[in-house]
Short mmCIF file of C-alpha atoms and ligand atoms in Angstrom, two decimals:
data_model
loop_
_atom_site.label_atom_id
_atom_site.label_comp_id
_atom_site.label_asym_id
_atom_site.label_seq_id
_atom_site.Cartn_x
_atom_site.Cartn_y
_atom_site.Cartn_z
CA MET N 1 0.08 0.19 -0.12
CA ILE N 2 1.44 3.49 -0.88
CA SER N 3 0.87 6.33 2.20
CA ILE N 4 -0.21 9.65 0.10
CA ALA N 5 0.53 12.86 2.69
CA LEU N 6 -2.49 15.34 1.68
CA PRO N 7 -2.24 18.59 2.62
CA LYS N 8 -5.41 19.86 4.49
CA GLY N 9 -7.27 22.53 2.95
CA ARG N 10 -8.08 23.74 -0.73
CA MET N 11 -4.99 22.59 -1.93
CA GLY N 12 -5.32 18.88 -0.42
CA ASP N 13 -8.79 18.82 -1.64
CA LYS N 14 -7.70 19.55 -5.34
CA ALA N 15 -5.19 17.59 -5.29
CA TYR N 16 -7.44 14.51 -4.21
CA ARG N 17 -9.57 15.36 -7.02
CA LEU N 18 -6.49 14.67 -9.60
CA PHE N 19 -5.84 11.66 -7.75
CA GLU N 20 -9.06 10.80 -7.92
CA SER N 21 -9.49 11.34 -11.65
CA ILE N 22 -6.30 8.63 -12.21
CA GLY N 23 -8.74 6.04 -10.48
CA LEU N 24 -7.58 6.17 -6.66
CA GLU N 25 -10.50 7.46 -5.77
CA CYS N 26 -11.55 6.96 -1.82
CA ARG N 27 -15.04 7.07 -0.78
CA ALA N 28 -14.51 8.69 2.78
CA MET N 29 -12.69 11.51 1.47
CA ALA N 30 -16.32 12.61 0.21
CA GLU N 31 -17.86 12.10 3.52
CA GLY N 32 -16.70 14.92 5.89
CA THR N 33 -15.32 12.63 8.47
CA ARG N 34 -12.50 13.79 10.83
CA LYS N 35 -10.44 10.70 10.24
CA LEU N 36 -6.90 11.41 9.26
CA VAL N 37 -6.06 8.80 7.92
CA LEU N 38 -8.36 7.36 4.82
CA GLU N 39 -7.72 4.28 3.24
CA SER N 40 -9.05 3.42 -0.85
CA GLU N 41 -11.54 0.31 -0.91
CA GLN N 42 -10.65 0.34 -4.95
CA SER N 43 -6.84 0.92 -4.79
CA ASP N 44 -3.56 0.02 -2.72
CA VAL N 45 -3.49 3.73 -1.53
CA ARG N 46 -3.81 5.49 2.19
CA TYR N 47 -3.83 9.06 2.53
CA LEU N 48 -2.67 11.03 5.42
CA LEU N 49 -4.33 14.39 6.01
CA VAL N 50 -1.45 16.52 7.06
CA LYS N 51 -1.24 20.34 7.93
CA PRO N 52 0.35 21.63 4.73
CA ALA N 53 3.52 22.77 6.44
CA ASP N 54 4.12 19.46 7.47
CA VAL N 55 3.73 17.10 4.86
CA ALA N 56 7.60 17.37 3.67
CA ILE N 57 8.42 16.19 6.93
CA TYR N 58 6.06 13.20 6.62
CA VAL N 59 7.57 12.20 3.19
CA GLU N 60 10.87 13.14 4.27
CA ARG N 61 11.10 10.70 7.24
CA GLY N 62 9.06 8.01 5.09
CA ALA N 63 5.79 8.37 7.47
CA ALA N 64 4.24 9.23 4.02
CA ASP N 65 5.68 7.63 0.56
CA ILE N 66 4.83 10.81 -1.50
CA GLY N 67 2.82 13.70 -0.94
CA ILE N 68 1.73 17.07 -2.22
CA VAL N 69 3.25 20.28 -1.21
CA GLY N 70 3.97 24.05 -1.83
CA LYS N 71 7.03 24.99 -3.54
CA ASP N 72 6.80 27.66 -0.88
CA ILE N 73 7.71 25.15 1.63
CA LEU N 74 10.12 23.28 -0.02
CA LEU N 75 12.06 26.30 -0.69
CA GLU N 76 11.47 27.47 2.91
CA THR N 77 12.76 24.18 4.88
CA GLU N 78 14.57 22.75 2.03
CA PRO N 79 13.59 18.84 2.75
CA SER N 80 15.79 15.76 1.32
CA VAL N 81 13.25 14.72 -0.73
CA TYR N 82 12.57 14.04 -4.64
CA GLU N 83 10.31 16.43 -6.16
CA LEU N 84 8.53 14.98 -9.06
CA LEU N 85 6.44 17.13 -10.90
CA ASP N 86 4.82 20.38 -10.90
CA LEU N 87 1.24 20.01 -10.18
CA LYS N 88 0.49 23.62 -11.62
CA MET N 89 -2.24 24.17 -8.94
CA GLY N 90 -1.96 26.58 -5.78
CA ALA N 91 -0.22 29.29 -7.94
CA CYS N 92 1.21 31.96 -6.26
CA ARG N 93 4.20 33.70 -5.70
CA PHE N 94 6.88 34.99 -2.89
CA ALA N 95 6.85 38.75 -2.87
CA VAL N 96 8.29 41.73 -0.55
CA ALA N 97 5.39 43.83 0.24
CA ALA N 98 5.44 47.18 2.14
CA PRO N 99 2.94 50.30 2.71
CA ASN N 100 2.34 52.15 -0.49
CA GLY N 101 5.14 54.10 -1.26
CA PHE N 102 7.57 52.86 0.66
CA VAL N 103 11.03 54.04 0.14
CA ASP N 104 13.66 51.89 1.36
CA ASP N 105 16.12 53.58 3.74
CA THR N 106 19.55 51.58 2.79
CA ASP N 107 21.44 53.10 5.67
CA SER N 108 19.25 51.46 8.51
CA ILE N 109 18.84 47.33 8.63
CA LEU N 110 15.61 46.70 7.30
CA ARG N 111 13.05 44.88 9.61
CA VAL N 112 11.50 41.95 7.51
CA ALA N 113 8.41 40.60 9.01
CA THR N 114 7.83 36.80 7.56
CA LYS N 115 6.76 33.46 8.09
CA TYR N 116 9.71 32.43 5.60
CA PRO N 117 13.15 33.63 7.32
CA ASN N 118 15.09 31.02 5.45
CA VAL N 119 13.63 32.34 2.07
CA SER N 120 14.13 35.72 3.02
CA LYS N 121 17.19 35.64 4.31
CA ARG N 122 18.77 33.86 1.11
CA PHE N 123 16.88 36.70 -0.97
CA TYR N 124 18.47 39.84 1.11
CA GLN N 125 22.00 37.76 1.27
CA ARG N 126 22.01 37.99 -2.43
CA LYS N 127 21.26 41.77 -2.51
CA ASN N 128 23.94 42.51 0.44
CA ARG N 129 21.31 44.17 2.23
CA ASP N 130 21.65 43.76 5.93
CA ILE N 131 17.84 43.08 7.62
CA GLU N 132 16.32 41.91 10.81
CA ILE N 133 14.33 38.91 10.70
CA ILE N 134 11.02 39.15 12.50
CA LYS N 135 9.42 35.61 12.40
CA LEU N 136 5.25 35.49 12.56
CA ASN N 137 3.41 32.69 12.36
CA GLY N 138 0.25 34.49 10.40
CA SER N 139 -1.28 37.68 9.29
CA ILE N 140 1.54 39.04 8.26
CA GLU N 141 0.25 41.51 6.43
CA LEU N 142 -0.21 43.15 10.13
CA ALA N 143 3.33 43.45 10.48
CA PRO N 144 4.01 46.90 8.76
CA LEU N 145 0.64 48.36 9.12
CA SER N 146 1.45 48.18 13.19
CA GLY N 147 4.99 49.67 12.75
CA LEU N 148 6.28 46.15 13.95
CA SER N 149 8.42 45.56 10.94
CA ASP N 150 9.41 48.16 7.84
CA VAL N 151 8.38 45.47 5.19
CA ILE N 152 6.89 41.40 4.74
CA VAL N 153 8.18 38.56 2.94
CA ASP N 154 4.91 36.78 1.83
CA ILE N 155 3.11 34.64 -0.61
CA VAL N 156 0.37 36.83 -2.74
CA GLU N 157 -1.77 34.93 -4.42
CA THR N 158 -4.78 36.89 -5.85
CA GLY N 159 -3.27 40.39 -4.15
CA THR N 160 -6.57 41.07 -2.20
CA THR N 161 -4.88 40.93 1.15
CA LEU N 162 -2.41 43.15 0.24
CA ARG N 163 -4.65 45.79 -1.79
CA GLU N 164 -7.21 45.97 1.18
CA ASN N 165 -4.02 46.92 3.45
CA ASN N 166 -2.60 49.46 1.75
CA LEU N 167 0.39 47.50 0.95
CA SER N 168 2.07 46.71 -2.69
CA VAL N 169 4.35 44.64 -4.03
CA VAL N 170 8.09 45.94 -3.90
CA GLU N 171 9.78 43.00 -5.84
CA ASP N 172 9.03 40.02 -6.41
CA VAL N 173 11.33 36.84 -4.81
CA ALA N 174 9.96 33.30 -6.32
CA PRO N 175 7.00 31.70 -7.79
CA SER N 176 5.64 28.82 -6.18
CA SER N 177 2.91 25.93 -6.74
CA ALA N 178 1.88 22.66 -5.36
CA ARG N 179 4.63 19.82 -6.03
CA LEU N 180 4.30 15.87 -5.87
CA ILE N 181 7.30 15.00 -3.76
CA ALA N 182 8.75 11.57 -2.54
CA ASN N 183 10.41 9.85 -0.25
CA THR N 184 14.16 8.95 -1.28
CA ALA N 185 13.70 5.28 -0.19
CA ALA N 186 10.36 4.79 -1.17
CA TYR N 187 11.11 6.21 -4.61
CA LYS N 188 14.00 3.64 -4.93
CA PHE N 189 11.46 0.70 -3.53
CA ARG N 190 8.38 1.29 -5.75
CA GLN N 191 10.10 3.77 -8.49
CA GLU N 192 7.61 1.57 -11.52
CA GLN N 193 4.44 2.49 -9.05
CA ILE N 194 5.40 5.86 -8.58
CA ASP N 195 6.10 6.71 -12.14
CA GLU N 196 3.50 5.66 -13.26
CA MET N 197 1.41 7.91 -11.27
CA VAL N 198 3.35 10.72 -11.97
CA TYR N 199 2.75 10.03 -15.86
CA ARG N 200 -1.11 9.58 -15.26
CA LEU N 201 -1.11 12.84 -13.30
CA ALA N 202 1.20 14.54 -15.85
CA GLU N 203 -1.24 13.45 -18.48
CA VAL N 204 -4.38 15.18 -16.44
CA ILE N 205 -3.09 18.13 -15.65
CA ALA N 206 -1.38 18.77 -19.50
C1 PRP M 301 -2.13 33.59 2.61
C2 PRP M 301 -0.70 34.79 2.88
C3 PRP M 301 -1.64 36.27 2.63
C4 PRP M 301 -2.45 35.93 1.56
C5 PRP M 301 -2.07 36.22 0.24
O1 PRP M 301 -2.57 33.73 4.06
O2 PRP M 301 0.25 34.58 4.00
O3 PRP M 301 -1.91 36.51 4.21
O4 PRP M 301 -3.12 34.30 1.57
O5 PRP M 301 -3.64 35.70 -0.60
P1 PRP M 301 -4.07 36.60 -1.24
O6 PRP M 301 -3.17 37.42 -2.27
O7 PRP M 301 -4.93 36.12 -2.46
O8 PRP M 301 -5.19 37.71 -0.68
P2 PRP M 301 -3.19 32.94 4.64
O9 PRP M 301 -4.86 32.45 4.24
O10 PRP M 301 -2.67 31.40 4.44
O11 PRP M 301 -3.58 32.95 6.33
P3 PRP M 301 -2.21 33.41 7.26
O12 PRP M 301 -2.62 35.29 7.16
O13 PRP M 301 -2.61 33.04 8.44
O14 PRP M 301 -0.87 32.98 6.77
#
């Protein structure tokens, strides 16, 4: 049986529909259960419902064979997994954003609020800009509005959150979308099965 770590939420629902379309359906998934391990009746598949930020940990450690995770999380945590396929969903971008009209005072250290300290550090290192990271867990846009930070490095999807809070993108950092990842040992052990799955998923999203 192959274990698939799905992120709970919108991306996971969409990803599940992809797996369903290649024959890996699981009736319990549609029943709105609170179960976290769902076994498919028709196929040799078990779905694990995981917090999005934890999917790569389950896959890296082999608790799941494959998983669906945002490229943003892969860039931040750099797990030791194989990235097999861009699912072309959950598309968004990392960007630096600041209050409208922001001008960077390069004489002082830039205060950067973010959920993604590693991505932010790497981005500013390349630019040789001294920064101070303020690690937050959510509602990042509040940081520059309240004076906690000068800018944010965050995910922008539709841009609505920025717009409604009088913030705008200052610089793009990197694009992101959902990726199919595999545990390295599981991939060696089940290469044929996983490659077949990747091939069929690629056909569906093409
Ligand atoms: C994410 C991100 C932005 C928002 C961007 O937050 O951190 O706040 O979505 O989406 P938009 O461009 O479509 O407005 P999320 O909803 O994950 O919640 P969070 O504030 O708890 O991080």
